[in-house]
């Protein structure tokens, strides 16, 4: 672990690392608040939306969740729908890690940190989505082992809490370590992050599998009680995650001039093509099983796709999602998608929105309609729920922007200084 | 991106000797001043945005915040908790109540059965539950839901809870559904913090002061037995049932789950649950499954009994039967 | 002449859709009184071997207070097995009396017993329907299968009832008569599966009160009356009431 450059570091590296850390954080804060007018406008708007969301949530905590549109019949709604999608987004980052580390894709190696930053932001968004859904967030400490009473391993929610926090820590460590080493001008020591990277590959699969297990283990909800739910989640995560990363890369290129080589995006597109096909095949399999057999097992699907007993609330949502997913898939398979083109961007946007609907409103809400006693009580999110969710997304983007700013500064700073540190470590 | 004053590590290395607060070294440029102003403004805006939260400490005392799980409270702790709750009830609702904590009777396992030949769907049980359990008055909440089902079918898809005509209709039968106090309860497995568990007499209870309101148990229950307090319950002082149990019918706080508890503040004292006493047609049978001579065991032995959603493996302690 | 009211303790309202409460209002007083005398009653009932105060007589089975189902002292866990509380079964006080519309000196109504008139008349075995009844009983509803009046009413003493074998049954013991034909219901009743109860499921800790058959079933038109549900769930976004689908 020797230092390469002529920095103010001598032999006691670890002591220096610790002492320099606050300075690193301060540097990060300064860096994160630097930019042109466009940047400040962007951050200001995001902050404003976050504050609107925070205020809406504070009202919800004070007045009770009665101001949402959730009921004893549909007791989970937009928040958990968003949570499910965001976990998928976080898991999608693994599709950059695998080519970079398992297959030694050099070009991917240099930008995999973007995927990890997205993962951090997405995990924060999913955690926030769950926290705002709690009836008593003041009792969060009950979840902490030892001082609270964590019902592990029986409750799937405890598994979810553990794996999500673990994934956040893993990715924070990787991103933080790489950034910090860059800041210190040192070559990152593989021993300190590569094991975590490999761990994150397995862990990413686990976060979305565990999230799926939350739903598919419940016998009382036949719409969810299918073995195919976890594979479906993973397949759609490996579409939405990489698609989101492609969009982020495009924005980085436009705003920061940070240009990645074309190879990694192509790899991601190839992955998306396969994953989306698998996702559609699984969806078709679900639809066949539900509709061909019929009976009360398919009651939720009937409500979702065609309406039931005079209630049609979700029909426009799901068909929009189906159309978006199909069109997006077709666009992904077009040759133009492999180049930097509008086709690629359109495909990404369509698939992200389509998957958000299909996995969120199109999975969580129909699980509750009809209720376990076969009553139909419909649900559309209230204004409070939309505000809070918008606030969560805005905060996630804030966090992502800060992380990407640091990453971009570090990378472009290196390029400017001509430092030839091979491989992003 | 253009690096700012405080960005480059090299610059900082040059200007610093040893370690001290970085903020001292910042040159006061316009940008820094604006950033500081922006940060102050942001913090103020944040404080204003979350200002509704400041009302929480009024409603949640420090003792309540720190209260441990029911199973970890000593008897003395419990006494303090009950006194606190009784005082809160006096303050918030203007009612004098007594909170008790009856223990399960050793050797007793409760069972409940409904005679579907007798139930005529009049809903007196729902009303009795509402009154006994100090439910929120706004929506006529109750732990029981009575389904009007078509004769010849057990499919709840053809059932309805909102019928509003003379009962019984000739082509219908009526099925009240409430917590089945399952032997294998999915809600207990779901709860991430053990706020709900099954006691020795079979009743699945909730510690209202431990629940965080995640509603996973409500998603897990196949019988729509669980209710969530979406808001602070409103009950006129005169209608409050003062005979309350800690794990049963005390007035629940906002944001926690609740469910039918077989009126354990009554049944553990040997009394019948409120719904059974209110039933106009005598369709309800309750007793001790471990007592071979109990009414419930007679029903299980002599009537053709079934349970709801048996294929889910929940093993309810709640049974249904017809007369012949 | 005033309408004969057969069950003086029943409310006057005979509309089909009356709200039925579990027990008539004064039963609370009766239940409390019976609780008070329960401890003494055990000693007192010992004097009455047949017609005990708190038990019922079923043909072929003499049921005493302390051998009611649930009060079995052979399997009790508590150890205090012998001192179970009683199951109190409500009983009509006696034969119904006819209101004459006239008033006594103290303002109470003058009533006559059924036998006052019926001892002066020859019993008419052909009377099977209400149409064939003259003078009193007019307006009475009757739909109890195809039994004739004198299948239950005792022609030798209109202030009592009779079983199929002609033996006499006092009005307070009317359940014996009901049980004669409705055995399955009586069996279920004895085990709490018919007719409900108020009080304690655990008879080692408190008593139970049960209704008499005729508290719910008018003997002349015994079908349980239709009711109107008055308490419905008013959940948010739940459509009220559900249209037929």
PDB file of N, CA, C and O in Angstrom, chain C residues 5 10 17 41 48 56 87 94 98-99 105 121 130 142 155 182 184 191 199 228 232 237 244:
ATOM      1  N   UNK C   5    -103.663 -11.228  24.874  1.00  0.00           N
ATOM      2  CA  UNK C   5    -102.197 -11.165  24.743  1.00  0.00           C
ATOM      3  C   UNK C   5    -101.648 -12.400  25.435  1.00  0.00           C
ATOM      4  O   UNK C   5    -101.793 -12.577  26.630  1.00  0.00           O
ATOM      5  N   UNK C  10     -94.208 -10.415  26.977  1.00  0.00           N
ATOM      6  CA  UNK C  10     -93.658 -10.007  25.695  1.00  0.00           C
ATOM      7  C   UNK C  10     -94.136  -8.603  25.387  1.00  0.00           C
ATOM      8  O   UNK C  10     -95.217  -8.231  25.769  1.00  0.00           O
ATOM      9  N   UNK C  17     -90.879  -7.002  11.603  1.00  0.00           N
ATOM     10  CA  UNK C  17     -89.486  -6.552  11.475  1.00  0.00           C
ATOM     11  C   UNK C  17     -89.002  -5.850  12.717  1.00  0.00           C
ATOM     12  O   UNK C  17     -88.156  -5.002  12.667  1.00  0.00           O
ATOM     13  N   UNK C  41     -79.721 -20.560  46.562  1.00  0.00           N
ATOM     14  CA  UNK C  41     -80.575 -21.424  45.756  1.00  0.00           C
ATOM     15  C   UNK C  41     -80.147 -22.873  45.778  1.00  0.00           C
ATOM     16  O   UNK C  41     -80.967 -23.776  45.707  1.00  0.00           O
ATOM     17  N   UNK C  48     -86.650 -29.413  46.334  1.00  0.00           N
ATOM     18  CA  UNK C  48     -87.533 -29.692  45.220  1.00  0.00           C
ATOM     19  C   UNK C  48     -86.897 -30.728  44.334  1.00  0.00           C
ATOM     20  O   UNK C  48     -85.988 -30.443  43.566  1.00  0.00           O
ATOM     21  N   UNK C  56     -84.206 -27.643  34.064  1.00  0.00           N
ATOM     22  CA  UNK C  56     -85.351 -27.939  33.204  1.00  0.00           C
ATOM     23  C   UNK C  56     -85.619 -29.425  33.275  1.00  0.00           C
ATOM     24  O   UNK C  56     -84.706 -30.224  33.521  1.00  0.00           O
ATOM     25  N   UNK C  87     -76.659 -22.613  35.709  1.00  0.00           N
ATOM     26  CA  UNK C  87     -77.160 -22.062  34.461  1.00  0.00           C
ATOM     27  C   UNK C  87     -78.621 -21.698  34.709  1.00  0.00           C
ATOM     28  O   UNK C  87     -79.458 -22.561  34.957  1.00  0.00           O
ATOM     29  N   UNK C  94     -96.107 -18.240  34.229  1.00  0.00           N
ATOM     30  CA  UNK C  94     -97.287 -19.083  34.374  1.00  0.00           C
ATOM     31  C   UNK C  94     -98.136 -18.975  33.139  1.00  0.00           C
ATOM     32  O   UNK C  94     -97.683 -18.461  32.102  1.00  0.00           O
ATOM     33  N   UNK C  98    -105.995 -13.369  30.163  1.00  0.00           N
ATOM     34  CA  UNK C  98    -106.677 -12.528  29.199  1.00  0.00           C
ATOM     35  C   UNK C  98    -106.980 -11.187  29.838  1.00  0.00           C
ATOM     36  O   UNK C  98    -107.553 -11.127  30.935  1.00  0.00           O
ATOM     37  N   UNK C  99    -106.648 -10.137  29.110  1.00  0.00           N
ATOM     38  CA  UNK C  99    -106.997  -8.797  29.604  1.00  0.00           C
ATOM     39  C   UNK C  99    -108.440  -8.478  29.243  1.00  0.00           C
ATOM     40  O   UNK C  99    -108.874  -8.700  28.117  1.00  0.00           O
ATOM     41  N   UNK C 105    -109.711  -1.684  41.378  1.00  0.00           N
ATOM     42  CA  UNK C 105    -109.722  -0.479  42.216  1.00  0.00           C
ATOM     43  C   UNK C 105    -108.347   0.174  42.227  1.00  0.00           C
ATOM     44  O   UNK C 105    -108.220   1.400  42.178  1.00  0.00           O
ATOM     45  N   UNK C 121    -117.057 -24.651  28.237  1.00  0.00           N
ATOM     46  CA  UNK C 121    -117.282 -25.030  26.849  1.00  0.00           C
ATOM     47  C   UNK C 121    -116.773 -26.428  26.588  1.00  0.00           C
ATOM     48  O   UNK C 121    -115.821 -26.884  27.218  1.00  0.00           O
ATOM     49  N   UNK C 130    -106.834 -20.711  12.728  1.00  0.00           N
ATOM     50  CA  UNK C 130    -107.294 -19.529  13.455  1.00  0.00           C
ATOM     51  C   UNK C 130    -108.709 -19.143  13.032  1.00  0.00           C
ATOM     52  O   UNK C 130    -109.497 -18.636  13.817  1.00  0.00           O
ATOM     53  N   UNK C 142    -101.099 -17.865  13.272  1.00  0.00           N
ATOM     54  CA  UNK C 142    -100.734 -19.240  13.556  1.00  0.00           C
ATOM     55  C   UNK C 142    -100.043 -19.850  12.334  1.00  0.00           C
ATOM     56  O   UNK C 142    -100.603 -19.924  11.252  1.00  0.00           O
ATOM     57  N   UNK C 155    -106.944 -29.992  27.030  1.00  0.00           N
ATOM     58  CA  UNK C 155    -108.384 -29.741  27.060  1.00  0.00           C
ATOM     59  C   UNK C 155    -108.974 -29.981  28.437  1.00  0.00           C
ATOM     60  O   UNK C 155    -110.046 -29.494  28.753  1.00  0.00           O
ATOM     61  N   UNK C 182     -89.020 -31.211  19.038  1.00  0.00           N
ATOM     62  CA  UNK C 182     -87.806 -30.578  18.520  1.00  0.00           C
ATOM     63  C   UNK C 182     -86.601 -31.053  19.319  1.00  0.00           C
ATOM     64  O   UNK C 182     -85.877 -30.257  19.899  1.00  0.00           O
ATOM     65  N   UNK C 184     -83.612 -32.412  18.339  1.00  0.00           N
ATOM     66  CA  UNK C 184     -82.281 -31.948  17.946  1.00  0.00           C
ATOM     67  C   UNK C 184     -81.993 -30.527  18.431  1.00  0.00           C
ATOM     68  O   UNK C 184     -80.885 -30.238  18.876  1.00  0.00           O
ATOM     69  N   UNK C 191     -76.251 -27.867  24.873  1.00  0.00           N
ATOM     70  CA  UNK C 191     -74.806 -27.737  24.733  1.00  0.00           C
ATOM     71  C   UNK C 191     -74.403 -26.385  24.186  1.00  0.00           C
ATOM     72  O   UNK C 191     -73.341 -26.227  23.618  1.00  0.00           O
ATOM     73  N   UNK C 199     -73.508 -14.317  30.170  1.00  0.00           N
ATOM     74  CA  UNK C 199     -72.844 -14.643  31.431  1.00  0.00           C
ATOM     75  C   UNK C 199     -71.492 -15.259  31.221  1.00  0.00           C
ATOM     76  O   UNK C 199     -70.692 -14.770  30.431  1.00  0.00           O
ATOM     77  N   UNK C 228     -83.810  -6.191  10.705  1.00  0.00           N
ATOM     78  CA  UNK C 228     -83.207  -5.194   9.837  1.00  0.00           C
ATOM     79  C   UNK C 228     -81.818  -4.916  10.390  1.00  0.00           C
ATOM     80  O   UNK C 228     -81.681  -4.556  11.548  1.00  0.00           O
ATOM     81  N   UNK C 232     -73.719  -1.280  10.050  1.00  0.00           N
ATOM     82  CA  UNK C 232     -73.009  -1.760   8.872  1.00  0.00           C
ATOM     83  C   UNK C 232     -71.613  -1.173   8.835  1.00  0.00           C
ATOM     84  O   UNK C 232     -71.398  -0.062   9.332  1.00  0.00           O
ATOM     85  N   UNK C 237     -64.165   4.334   0.987  1.00  0.00           N
ATOM     86  CA  UNK C 237     -64.123   3.848  -0.390  1.00  0.00           C
ATOM     87  C   UNK C 237     -64.852   2.519  -0.577  1.00  0.00           C
ATOM     88  O   UNK C 237     -64.753   1.917  -1.638  1.00  0.00           O
ATOM     89  N   UNK C 244     -76.331  -5.520  -6.776  1.00  0.00           N
ATOM     90  CA  UNK C 244     -76.307  -6.925  -7.130  1.00  0.00           C
ATOM     91  C   UNK C 244     -75.451  -7.112  -8.376  1.00  0.00           C
ATOM     92  O   UNK C 244     -75.498  -6.352  -9.297  1.00  0.00           O
TER      93      UNK C 244
END
